[in-house]
PDB file of C-alpha atoms in Angstrom:
ATOM      1  CA  TYR Z 567     -11.227   0.998 -21.492  1.00  0.00           C
ATOM      2  CA  CYS Z 568     -11.472   3.887 -19.028  1.00  0.00           C
ATOM      3  CA  LEU Z 569      -9.850   1.756 -16.295  1.00  0.00           C
ATOM      4  CA  ASN Z 570      -6.617   1.934 -18.281  1.00  0.00           C
ATOM      5  CA  PHE Z 571      -6.564   5.629 -17.280  1.00  0.00           C
ATOM      6  CA  PHE Z 572      -8.224   5.473 -13.840  1.00  0.00           C
ATOM      7  CA  LEU Z 573      -5.247   7.070 -12.051  1.00  0.00           C
ATOM      8  CA  ARG Z 574      -5.934  10.248 -14.012  1.00  0.00           C
ATOM      9  CA  PHE Z 575      -9.504  10.580 -12.682  1.00  0.00           C
ATOM     10  CA  ASN Z 576      -9.614  13.832 -10.704  1.00  0.00           C
ATOM     11  CA  VAL Z 577     -11.043  12.247  -7.554  1.00  0.00           C
ATOM     12  CA  ILE Z 578      -8.230   9.665  -7.493  1.00  0.00           C
ATOM     13  CA  LYS Z 579      -5.497  12.190  -8.316  1.00  0.00           C
ATOM     14  CA  ARG Z 580      -6.752  14.454  -5.519  1.00  0.00           C
ATOM     15  CA  THR Z 581      -7.211  11.799  -2.835  1.00  0.00           C
ATOM     16  CA  MET Z 582      -4.651   9.074  -3.576  1.00  0.00           C
ATOM     17  CA  PHE Z 583      -1.721  10.735  -5.304  1.00  0.00           C
ATOM     18  CA  LEU Z 584       1.132  12.946  -4.215  1.00  0.00           C
ATOM     19  CA  HIS Z 585       2.538  15.478  -6.634  1.00  0.00           C
ATOM     20  CA  ASN Z 586       5.272  17.070  -4.520  1.00  0.00           C
ATOM     21  CA  GLU Z 587       8.619  16.317  -6.209  1.00  0.00           C
ATOM     22  CA  GLU Z 588      10.526  18.208  -3.497  1.00  0.00           C
ATOM     23  CA  LEU Z 589       9.130  15.947  -0.764  1.00  0.00           C
ATOM     24  CA  CYS Z 590      10.628  12.882  -2.434  1.00  0.00           C
ATOM     25  CA  GLU Z 591      14.003  14.551  -2.746  1.00  0.00           C
ATOM     26  CA  LYS Z 592      13.892  15.183   1.015  1.00  0.00           C
ATOM     27  CA  ILE Z 593      12.982  11.623   2.015  1.00  0.00           C
ATOM     28  CA  LEU Z 594      14.897   9.553  -0.574  1.00  0.00           C
ATOM     29  CA  SER Z 595      18.372  10.218  -1.912  1.00  0.00           C
ATOM     30  CA  ASP Z 596      19.328   9.824  -5.573  1.00  0.00           C
ATOM     31  CA  LYS Z 597      21.540   6.932  -4.545  1.00  0.00           C
ATOM     32  CA  THR Z 598      18.655   5.118  -2.808  1.00  0.00           C
ATOM     33  CA  ILE Z 599      16.295   5.684  -5.725  1.00  0.00           C
ATOM     34  CA  LYS Z 600      18.841   4.298  -8.180  1.00  0.00           C
ATOM     35  CA  ARG Z 601      19.649   1.352  -5.904  1.00  0.00           C
ATOM     36  CA  TYR Z 602      15.982   0.315  -5.687  1.00  0.00           C
ATOM     37  CA  LYS Z 603      15.033   1.226  -9.251  1.00  0.00           C
ATOM     38  CA  PHE Z 604      13.889  -2.332 -10.007  1.00  0.00           C
ATOM     39  CA  HIS Z 605      11.491  -2.261  -7.039  1.00  0.00           C
ATOM     40  CA  ILE Z 606      10.110   1.207  -7.687  1.00  0.00           C
ATOM     41  CA  ASN Z 607       9.790   1.068 -11.447  1.00  0.00           C
ATOM     42  CA  GLU Z 608       6.197   2.204 -12.057  1.00  0.00           C
ATOM     43  CA  ASN Z 609       3.667  -0.080 -13.689  1.00  0.00           C
ATOM     44  CA  LEU Z 610       1.912   1.972 -16.351  1.00  0.00           C
ATOM     45  CA  PHE Z 611      -1.547   0.458 -15.868  1.00  0.00           C
ATOM     46  CA  GLY Z 612      -3.944   3.222 -14.867  1.00  0.00           C
ATOM     47  CA  TYR Z 613      -1.696   5.814 -16.533  1.00  0.00           C
ATOM     48  CA  PRO Z 614      -0.036   7.207 -13.374  1.00  0.00           C
ATOM     49  CA  VAL Z 615       1.512  10.662 -13.333  1.00  0.00           C
ATOM     50  CA  LEU Z 616       5.256  10.049 -13.475  1.00  0.00           C
ATOM     51  CA  SER Z 617       7.905  12.008 -11.636  1.00  0.00           C
ATOM     52  CA  LYS Z 618       9.500  14.769 -13.719  1.00  0.00           C
ATOM     53  CA  LYS Z 619      12.939  13.882 -12.373  1.00  0.00           C
ATOM     54  CA  TYR Z 620      12.647  10.073 -12.180  1.00  0.00           C
ATOM     55  CA  LYS Z 621      10.622   9.294 -15.267  1.00  0.00           C
ATOM     56  CA  PHE Z 622      10.516   5.552 -14.515  1.00  0.00           C
ATOM     57  CA  THR Z 623       8.324   5.996 -11.401  1.00  0.00           C
ATOM     58  CA  SER Z 624       5.723   8.205  -9.735  1.00  0.00           C
ATOM     59  CA  ILE Z 625       5.969  10.461  -6.703  1.00  0.00           C
ATOM     60  CA  ASN Z 626       3.375   8.209  -5.102  1.00  0.00           C
ATOM     61  CA  LYS Z 627       5.508   5.111  -5.549  1.00  0.00           C
ATOM     62  CA  LEU Z 628       8.590   6.907  -4.229  1.00  0.00           C
ATOM     63  CA  HIS Z 629       6.679   8.071  -1.153  1.00  0.00           C
ATOM     64  CA  GLN Z 630       5.241   4.605  -0.427  1.00  0.00           C
ATOM     65  CA  SER Z 631       8.673   3.014  -0.964  1.00  0.00           C
ATOM     66  CA  HIS Z 632      10.094   5.416   1.600  1.00  0.00           C
ATOM     67  CA  HIS Z 633       7.840   3.828   4.270  1.00  0.00           C
ATOM     68  CA  LEU Z 634       9.133   0.342   3.483  1.00  0.00           C
ATOM     69  CA  LEU Z 635      12.763   1.397   3.319  1.00  0.00           C
ATOM     70  CA  PHE Z 636      12.343   3.213   6.634  1.00  0.00           C
ATOM     71  CA  LEU Z 637      11.059  -0.023   8.197  1.00  0.00           C
ATOM     72  CA  LYS Z 638      13.883  -2.099   6.731  1.00  0.00           C
ATOM     73  CA  LYS Z 639      16.492   0.365   7.932  1.00  0.00           C
ATOM     74  CA  ASN Z 640      15.097   0.861  11.447  1.00  0.00           C
ATOM     75  CA  THR Z 641      14.148  -2.695  12.392  1.00  0.00           C
ATOM     76  CA  ASN Z 642      16.118  -5.878  12.669  1.00  0.00           C
ATOM     77  CA  TYR Z 643      13.341  -7.998  11.166  1.00  0.00           C
ATOM     78  CA  ASN Z 644      13.226 -10.606   8.426  1.00  0.00           C
ATOM     79  CA  PHE Z 645      10.348  -9.372   6.262  1.00  0.00           C
ATOM     80  CA  ASN Z 646      10.350 -12.224   3.731  1.00  0.00           C
ATOM     81  CA  ASN Z 647       7.679 -14.935   3.705  1.00  0.00           C
ATOM     82  CA  LYS Z 648       5.446 -13.155   6.242  1.00  0.00           C
ATOM     83  CA  ASN Z 649       1.719 -12.429   6.355  1.00  0.00           C
ATOM     84  CA  ILE Z 650       1.042  -8.768   5.647  1.00  0.00           C
ATOM     85  CA  LEU Z 651      -2.196  -7.018   6.596  1.00  0.00           C
ATOM     86  CA  GLU Z 652      -3.017  -3.750   4.892  1.00  0.00           C
ATOM     87  CA  ILE Z 653      -5.986  -1.826   6.214  1.00  0.00           C
ATOM     88  CA  GLY Z 654      -7.344   0.521   3.567  1.00  0.00           C
ATOM     89  CA  ALA Z 655      -5.147  -0.133   0.558  1.00  0.00           C
ATOM     90  CA  GLY Z 656      -6.214   2.687  -1.768  1.00  0.00           C
ATOM     91  CA  TYR Z 657      -5.875   1.344  -5.295  1.00  0.00           C
ATOM     92  CA  GLY Z 658      -3.313  -1.297  -4.261  1.00  0.00           C
ATOM     93  CA  LEU Z 659      -0.010   0.492  -4.833  1.00  0.00           C
ATOM     94  CA  LEU Z 660       1.552  -0.142  -1.416  1.00  0.00           C
ATOM     95  CA  SER Z 661       0.595  -3.824  -1.578  1.00  0.00           C
ATOM     96  CA  SER Z 662       2.276  -4.110  -4.971  1.00  0.00           C
ATOM     97  CA  ILE Z 663       5.446  -2.490  -3.615  1.00  0.00           C
ATOM     98  CA  ILE Z 664       5.341  -4.690  -0.505  1.00  0.00           C
ATOM     99  CA  PHE Z 665       5.252  -7.747  -2.732  1.00  0.00           C
ATOM    100  CA  ASN Z 666       8.268  -6.570  -4.726  1.00  0.00           C
ATOM    101  CA  PHE Z 667      10.289  -5.633  -1.638  1.00  0.00           C
ATOM    102  CA  PHE Z 668       9.398  -8.413   0.820  1.00  0.00           C
ATOM    103  CA  LYS Z 669       8.087 -11.444  -1.121  1.00  0.00           C
ATOM    104  CA  PRO Z 670       5.408 -12.142   1.520  1.00  0.00           C
ATOM    105  CA  LYS Z 671       3.571 -15.390   2.145  1.00  0.00           C
ATOM    106  CA  LYS Z 672       0.214 -13.581   1.932  1.00  0.00           C
ATOM    107  CA  ILE Z 673      -1.077 -10.035   1.633  1.00  0.00           C
ATOM    108  CA  ILE Z 674      -4.442  -9.574   3.314  1.00  0.00           C
ATOM    109  CA  ILE Z 675      -6.307  -6.391   2.404  1.00  0.00           C
ATOM    110  CA  PHE Z 676      -9.243  -5.109   4.453  1.00  0.00           C
ATOM    111  CA  ASP Z 677     -11.120  -2.306   2.734  1.00  0.00           C
ATOM    112  CA  LEU Z 678     -14.457  -1.051   1.431  1.00  0.00           C
ATOM    113  CA  LYS Z 679     -16.001  -3.046  -1.459  1.00  0.00           C
ATOM    114  CA  ILE Z 680     -15.453  -0.344  -4.069  1.00  0.00           C
ATOM    115  CA  PHE Z 681     -11.762  -0.116  -3.195  1.00  0.00           C
ATOM    116  CA  SER Z 682     -11.383  -3.900  -3.202  1.00  0.00           C
ATOM    117  CA  PHE Z 683     -12.798  -3.843  -6.736  1.00  0.00           C
ATOM    118  CA  ILE Z 684     -10.226  -1.225  -7.811  1.00  0.00           C
ATOM    119  CA  GLN Z 685      -7.379  -3.052  -6.020  1.00  0.00           C
ATOM    120  CA  LYS Z 686      -8.197  -6.350  -7.730  1.00  0.00           C
ATOM    121  CA  ILE Z 687      -8.204  -4.723 -11.166  1.00  0.00           C
ATOM    122  CA  TYR Z 688      -4.970  -2.838 -10.510  1.00  0.00           C
ATOM    123  CA  LEU Z 689      -3.099  -5.783  -8.990  1.00  0.00           C
ATOM    124  CA  LYS Z 690      -4.287  -8.202 -11.712  1.00  0.00           C
ATOM    125  CA  ASN Z 691      -2.724  -5.848 -14.238  1.00  0.00           C
ATOM    126  CA  VAL Z 692       0.500  -5.600 -12.238  1.00  0.00           C
ATOM    127  CA  PHE Z 693       1.028  -9.270 -11.359  1.00  0.00           C
ATOM    128  CA  LYS Z 694       0.657 -12.663 -13.005  1.00  0.00           C
ATOM    129  CA  LYS Z 695      -2.196 -14.963 -12.023  1.00  0.00           C
ATOM    130  CA  ASN Z 696      -0.042 -17.209  -9.788  1.00  0.00           C
ATOM    131  CA  ILE Z 697       1.050 -14.198  -7.708  1.00  0.00           C
ATOM    132  CA  MET Z 698      -2.545 -12.995  -7.297  1.00  0.00           C
ATOM    133  CA  LYS Z 699      -3.219 -16.175  -5.289  1.00  0.00           C
ATOM    134  CA  LYS Z 700      -1.148 -14.621  -2.491  1.00  0.00           C
ATOM    135  CA  PHE Z 701      -3.628 -11.730  -2.152  1.00  0.00           C
ATOM    136  CA  LYS Z 702      -6.796 -12.026  -0.029  1.00  0.00           C
ATOM    137  CA  PHE Z 703      -9.428  -9.282  -0.042  1.00  0.00           C
ATOM    138  CA  PHE Z 704     -11.960  -8.696   2.747  1.00  0.00           C
ATOM    139  CA  ASN Z 705     -14.737  -6.144   3.240  1.00  0.00           C
ATOM    140  CA  SER Z 706     -16.183  -7.660   6.407  1.00  0.00           C
ATOM    141  CA  LEU Z 707     -14.338  -7.269   9.689  1.00  0.00           C
ATOM    142  CA  SER Z 708     -15.808 -10.525  11.017  1.00  0.00           C
ATOM    143  CA  LEU Z 709     -14.560 -12.485   7.968  1.00  0.00           C
ATOM    144  CA  THR Z 710     -11.185 -10.773   8.282  1.00  0.00           C
ATOM    145  CA  ARG Z 711     -10.972 -11.875  11.936  1.00  0.00           C
ATOM    146  CA  ILE Z 712     -11.834 -15.482  11.028  1.00  0.00           C
ATOM    147  CA  PHE Z 713      -9.171 -15.577   8.305  1.00  0.00           C
ATOM    148  CA  LEU Z 714      -6.549 -13.958  10.530  1.00  0.00           C
ATOM    149  CA  ASN Z 715      -7.131 -16.526  13.306  1.00  0.00           C
ATOM    150  CA  ASN Z 716      -5.231 -19.019  11.098  1.00  0.00           C
ATOM    151  CA  ASN Z 717      -3.026 -16.473   9.329  1.00  0.00           C
ATOM    152  CA  ARG Z 718      -1.719 -14.104  11.991  1.00  0.00           C
ATOM    153  CA  PRO Z 719      -0.496 -10.877  10.420  1.00  0.00           C
ATOM    154  CA  ASN Z 720       3.225 -10.438  11.047  1.00  0.00           C
ATOM    155  CA  ILE Z 721       3.216  -6.874   9.736  1.00  0.00           C
ATOM    156  CA  THR Z 722       0.285  -4.448   9.549  1.00  0.00           C
ATOM    157  CA  PHE Z 723       0.122  -1.306   7.425  1.00  0.00           C
ATOM    158  CA  ALA Z 724      -2.582   1.346   7.684  1.00  0.00           C
ATOM    159  CA  MET Z 725      -1.462   4.354   5.699  1.00  0.00           C
ATOM    160  CA  TRP Z 726      -4.008   7.182   6.194  1.00  0.00           C
ATOM    161  CA  SER Z 727      -6.943   4.745   6.404  1.00  0.00           C
ATOM    162  CA  PHE Z 728      -6.895   4.533  10.187  1.00  0.00           C
ATOM    163  CA  SER Z 729      -7.424   8.270  10.546  1.00  0.00           C
ATOM    164  CA  GLU Z 730     -10.248   8.196   7.989  1.00  0.00           C
ATOM    165  CA  MET Z 731     -12.396   5.536   9.636  1.00  0.00           C
ATOM    166  CA  PRO Z 732     -14.971   5.973  12.400  1.00  0.00           C
ATOM    167  CA  ILE Z 733     -13.598   5.680  15.926  1.00  0.00           C
ATOM    168  CA  LYS Z 734     -15.850   2.671  16.660  1.00  0.00           C
ATOM    169  CA  LEU Z 735     -14.289   0.756  13.754  1.00  0.00           C
ATOM    170  CA  ARG Z 736     -10.782   1.754  14.904  1.00  0.00           C
ATOM    171  CA  GLU Z 737     -11.568   0.292  18.328  1.00  0.00           C
ATOM    172  CA  GLN Z 738     -12.614  -2.991  16.690  1.00  0.00           C
ATOM    173  CA  ILE Z 739      -9.467  -3.148  14.546  1.00  0.00           C
ATOM    174  CA  ILE Z 740      -6.930  -2.365  17.292  1.00  0.00           C
ATOM    175  CA  PRO Z 741      -7.021  -5.886  18.842  1.00  0.00           C
ATOM    176  CA  ILE Z 742      -6.391  -7.374  15.380  1.00  0.00           C
ATOM    177  CA  ILE Z 743      -3.385  -5.216  14.550  1.00  0.00           C
ATOM    178  CA  PHE Z 744      -1.830  -5.614  18.006  1.00  0.00           C
ATOM    179  CA  LYS Z 745      -1.226  -9.287  17.171  1.00  0.00           C
ATOM    180  CA  SER Z 746       1.341  -8.155  14.592  1.00  0.00           C
ATOM    181  CA  ASP Z 747       5.092  -8.067  15.193  1.00  0.00           C
ATOM    182  CA  ILE Z 748       5.353  -4.725  13.402  1.00  0.00           C
ATOM    183  CA  ILE Z 749       2.707  -2.037  12.861  1.00  0.00           C
ATOM    184  CA  LEU Z 750       3.134   0.999  10.628  1.00  0.00           C
ATOM    185  CA  ILE Z 751       0.314   3.536  10.744  1.00  0.00           C
ATOM    186  CA  GLY Z 752       0.358   6.786   8.799  1.00  0.00           C
ATOM    187  CA  TYR Z 753      -2.346   9.188   9.886  1.00  0.00           C
ATOM    188  CA  GLN Z 754      -3.677  12.690   9.584  1.00  0.00           C
ATOM    189  CA  SER Z 755      -3.869  14.744  12.763  1.00  0.00           C
ATOM    190  CA  LYS Z 756      -7.472  15.671  11.929  1.00  0.00           C
ATOM    191  CA  PHE Z 757     -10.021  14.177   9.552  1.00  0.00           C
ATOM    192  CA  GLU Z 758     -13.660  15.309   9.367  1.00  0.00           C
ATOM    193  CA  ASN Z 759     -13.597  16.737  12.916  1.00  0.00           C
ATOM    194  CA  ILE Z 760     -12.327  13.479  14.469  1.00  0.00           C
TER     195      ILE Z 760
END
C-alpha cells in the first residue's frame, strides 16, 4: 500500500524531485509543453507532486523531458528503435519518458539493487507487461558488460549518477559508455568532496 505513495517519502522528495516551477518556465515554453502533453502527462503511481501551473505533470517530468527535447533539437539522430543505457535511473522516470519519446528497442538500466527494485515497481505500474520486456535491469557491472557486448548502447544517459559514484567505478564505466553514438551526462560540480 505505501508504495502507492512512495514519491511523497521525504527522502525521495529531497533527493529525486525538483520543486522549482520557475526553472521549468525558463527551460520549456508553454508551446512546447502543450505540444508534448501526451508524452509528459504524469502517471499518478507513487503520488507525485504535480506542477501548480501544469496540473497534468510534475516539475520532475518537465525537467527530464527538457533533456530529451534538447537532444532531439540539437542532434540529427534517429532515436527510434535504439538500445538505451541509463546509468543510475532513480525511480525510473527518465526511462519511462525515453520510452514514450523514442520507442527504443531496449532500455538497459544499471543501478544499485534497491533502486532496481523501485524502478521495477514504478515501471510495472506505468507500462503494460509486454512493454516491460524491453527493460533490462543490472546491478553488476560485469553482467552489464556481458549483456552490452551483444546489445551495444546507441544512447547513454547518466543524469546525476555519474557524479555520485566513486571515481574507480566511473573509470570502469567510461569504456562502456564511449561505445555509444550519443552520451548525455548531467552532473554536479561537487559531490561528497569528489
